[in-house]
Amino acid sequence: MDVLSVFALLPRGGALPAMPTGRTTVHGMRDDRVSRPGRTLMNVTLRVDGTPSAAALFLRPWGGGDIEPLIEAFRDPMLRRGASGPLESVEDVRGWLELQRRGWVTGERLGFAVCEAGPGEGRLVGSVVMKRAGSGQESAEVGYWTAAHARGRGVASRALEVLTGWAFDVFAADGLERLDLLHQVDNPASCRVAEKARYGFRRVLPAQPPQFPRDGHLHVRRADDPS
């Protein structure tokens, strides 16, 4: 239940609901959606407005251009401790990126690279993800991580807030009502992120070794929570 346990969940099926064509802006986020007959092609970019003390962010699906930034990010011991497997080589990252691509195809794992707005593609600063067992499920799980060089700037909470709003907006018609956030009890930083993104603490979860060696916290946000 480490905040980084979101990093690997094997596909369990499910499919994305049909999405309309068009572009919308909600709470500082832009969502580009393109539909084709018989299939849905998602080209999603979520944008987070900047503040006087923090740069604007944009969230996009992972791609081949993220190989070197991911290798660099996972030189950080904190991220390595939370990952389910190594991300040290080009081959490691290519395998992980294929899991992300498959997640978008099946709808069971919608992962976004979080980048700071800037010249070119912008610098990778973190990750957010929504995991859902299948279409029609009322709940899903969210997770995140922040690159070492970007910590302390509110990246995770700001990105999570926008992902949350997008998820409830897009998947409401498919039955999504609740998002769960899990982390280990020895990760107070994740508690702070959850609180800032308005995920209320619900209960302590017992350890489940070896994958989750310590007790965890369950935080929840519902679609009908006050804004």
XYZ file of C-alpha atoms in Angstrom:
227
model
C 0.000 0.000 0.000
C 3.037 2.206 -0.461
C 2.245 5.297 -2.534
C 4.422 3.723 -5.196
C 2.532 0.456 -5.193
C 0.523 2.117 -7.944
C 3.545 1.536 -10.117
C 2.574 -1.953 -11.259
C -0.827 -3.580 -11.398
C -1.185 -6.380 -13.925
C -4.080 -5.978 -16.381
C -7.407 -7.361 -15.159
C -9.564 -6.511 -18.178
C -12.172 -3.824 -18.646
C -12.668 -1.227 -21.345
C -12.898 2.494 -21.687
C -16.363 3.933 -22.111
C -17.055 5.739 -25.362
C -15.918 9.331 -25.222
C -17.240 12.328 -27.111
C -15.318 14.305 -29.667
C -14.261 17.770 -28.611
C -12.195 19.780 -26.213
C -13.207 20.917 -22.768
C -11.575 22.958 -20.062
C -12.570 22.205 -16.453
C -10.843 23.572 -13.347
C -7.743 24.551 -15.280
C -7.513 21.304 -17.253
C -7.814 20.718 -20.952
C -9.066 17.341 -22.141
C -8.599 16.521 -25.834
C -10.801 13.608 -26.928
C -11.041 12.136 -30.395
C -13.544 9.384 -31.251
C -13.515 7.166 -34.332
C -16.310 4.832 -35.468
C -15.912 1.383 -33.913
C -13.060 2.416 -31.674
C -11.998 5.147 -29.301
C -8.676 6.885 -29.677
C -7.745 8.916 -26.615
C -5.307 11.759 -26.898
C -5.674 13.312 -23.465
C -3.802 16.291 -22.099
C -4.791 17.638 -18.689
C -3.435 21.041 -17.742
C -2.909 22.530 -14.288
C -2.656 26.301 -14.040
C 0.484 27.777 -12.554
C 0.586 29.730 -9.306
C 2.852 32.575 -8.149
C 5.148 29.963 -6.585
C 4.722 26.930 -8.874
C 4.943 26.333 -12.607
C 1.985 25.155 -14.653
C 1.771 21.394 -15.194
C 0.481 19.196 -17.955
C -0.446 15.532 -17.741
C -0.232 13.234 -20.772
C -0.030 9.494 -21.450
C 3.462 8.005 -21.325
C 5.444 7.664 -24.555
C 8.754 6.602 -26.039
C 10.304 9.968 -25.305
C 10.078 9.241 -21.567
C 12.699 6.474 -21.513
C 15.688 8.552 -20.448
C 13.718 10.777 -18.017
C 12.342 7.644 -16.305
C 15.784 6.083 -15.981
C 17.017 9.330 -14.448
C 14.055 9.591 -12.059
C 14.515 6.040 -10.808
C 18.081 6.594 -9.777
C 16.379 8.012 -6.680
C 16.490 5.423 -3.854
C 13.006 6.400 -2.640
C 11.410 5.603 -5.978
C 13.392 2.389 -6.346
C 12.157 1.171 -2.948
C 8.546 1.590 -4.002
C 8.780 0.110 -7.503
C 7.722 -3.468 -8.156
C 10.669 -4.024 -10.466
C 13.808 -2.295 -11.708
C 13.698 0.600 -14.127
C 17.408 0.867 -14.732
C 17.843 0.108 -18.426
C 16.206 1.015 -21.712
C 14.795 -2.522 -21.874
C 13.290 -2.211 -18.371
C 11.541 1.036 -19.250
C 10.317 -0.168 -22.629
C 8.616 -3.087 -20.895
C 7.009 -0.749 -18.374
C 5.861 1.633 -21.102
C 4.218 -1.286 -22.896
C 2.231 -2.008 -19.725
C 1.101 1.619 -19.713
C 0.043 1.424 -23.360
C -1.926 -1.761 -22.734
C -3.554 -0.123 -19.733
C -5.015 2.599 -21.934
C -6.236 0.005 -24.441
C -8.056 -2.079 -21.817
C -9.066 0.844 -19.611
C -7.686 -0.836 -16.471
C -4.713 1.496 -15.971
C -4.762 5.132 -17.096
C -1.317 6.479 -16.351
C -0.078 10.014 -16.958
C 3.371 11.533 -17.060
C 3.326 14.828 -15.140
C 5.510 17.526 -16.688
C 6.254 21.126 -15.855
C 5.273 23.486 -18.623
C 8.321 24.918 -20.308
C 10.328 24.864 -23.523
C 9.713 21.866 -25.748
C 8.057 18.894 -24.068
C 8.647 20.139 -20.515
C 10.559 18.329 -17.791
C 9.174 15.153 -16.225
C 8.324 15.795 -12.571
C 6.069 12.909 -11.598
C 3.302 10.451 -12.343
C -0.376 9.976 -11.565
C -2.515 6.959 -12.394
C -6.061 5.667 -12.080
C -6.566 1.886 -11.924
C -9.962 0.293 -12.445
C -10.840 -3.395 -12.484
C -13.347 -3.037 -15.296
C -16.102 -1.041 -16.904
C -19.102 -0.403 -14.669
C -17.145 -0.598 -11.412
C -18.173 2.051 -8.875
C -14.651 2.455 -7.458
C -11.104 2.856 -8.734
C -7.690 3.436 -7.171
C -5.355 6.373 -7.705
C -1.654 6.747 -7.076
C 1.262 9.036 -7.780
C 4.945 9.692 -7.371
C 7.112 12.793 -7.596
C 10.647 12.969 -8.964
C 13.265 13.903 -6.366
C 14.147 17.221 -8.006
C 10.500 18.376 -7.938
C 9.476 17.510 -4.366
C 8.148 20.248 -2.124
C 6.401 22.135 -4.941
C 2.937 20.620 -4.640
C 3.290 18.575 -7.821
C 1.526 15.430 -6.562
C -1.449 17.144 -4.921
C -2.071 19.469 -7.876
C -1.809 16.679 -10.433
C -3.984 14.373 -8.338
C -6.678 17.034 -7.991
C -6.918 17.425 -11.766
C -6.834 13.666 -12.418
C -9.646 13.245 -9.869
C -11.883 15.831 -11.501
C -11.237 14.380 -14.952
C -11.967 10.817 -13.803
C -15.295 11.692 -12.197
C -16.285 13.789 -15.212
C -15.385 11.196 -17.852
C -16.445 8.010 -16.063
C -19.574 9.183 -14.213
C -21.833 7.689 -16.866
C -19.942 4.401 -16.500
C -20.739 4.206 -12.805
C -17.607 5.637 -11.162
C -18.522 7.028 -7.738
C -15.429 6.617 -5.531
C -11.658 6.895 -5.781
C -9.411 5.172 -3.225
C -5.894 6.209 -2.279
C -3.689 3.794 -0.299
C -0.288 4.284 1.299
C 1.811 2.804 4.078
C 1.552 4.307 7.558
C 5.213 5.307 7.513
C 4.649 7.654 4.570
C 3.391 10.926 6.083
C 4.092 12.791 2.850
C 1.365 10.763 1.158
C -1.062 11.671 3.928
C -0.380 15.331 3.228
C -0.948 14.856 -0.506
C -4.225 13.046 0.177
C -5.438 15.806 2.488
C -4.528 18.561 0.023
C -6.392 16.738 -2.741
C -9.398 16.277 -0.394
C -9.166 12.513 0.034
C -10.540 11.880 3.516
C -8.917 9.324 5.817
C -11.181 6.293 6.316
C -9.323 3.552 8.151
C -6.110 1.678 8.822
C -5.522 -1.346 6.599
C -3.662 -4.367 8.005
C -0.322 -5.306 6.493
C -0.307 -7.913 3.722
C 3.272 -9.130 3.421
C 5.316 -9.590 1.389
C 3.852 -7.037 -1.033
C 2.603 -4.685 1.703
C 4.812 -5.325 4.744
C 3.331 -2.522 6.885
C -0.118 -1.316 7.839
C -1.628 1.204 5.466
C -4.028 4.114 5.341
C -7.109 4.203 3.142
C -8.179 7.643 1.933
C -11.343 8.094 -0.136
C -12.883 10.774 -2.283
C -16.403 10.453 -3.642
C -17.896 12.107 -6.677
C -20.549 13.768 -4.508
C -18.112 15.148 -1.910
C -18.433 18.920 -1.437
C -16.100 20.846 -3.715
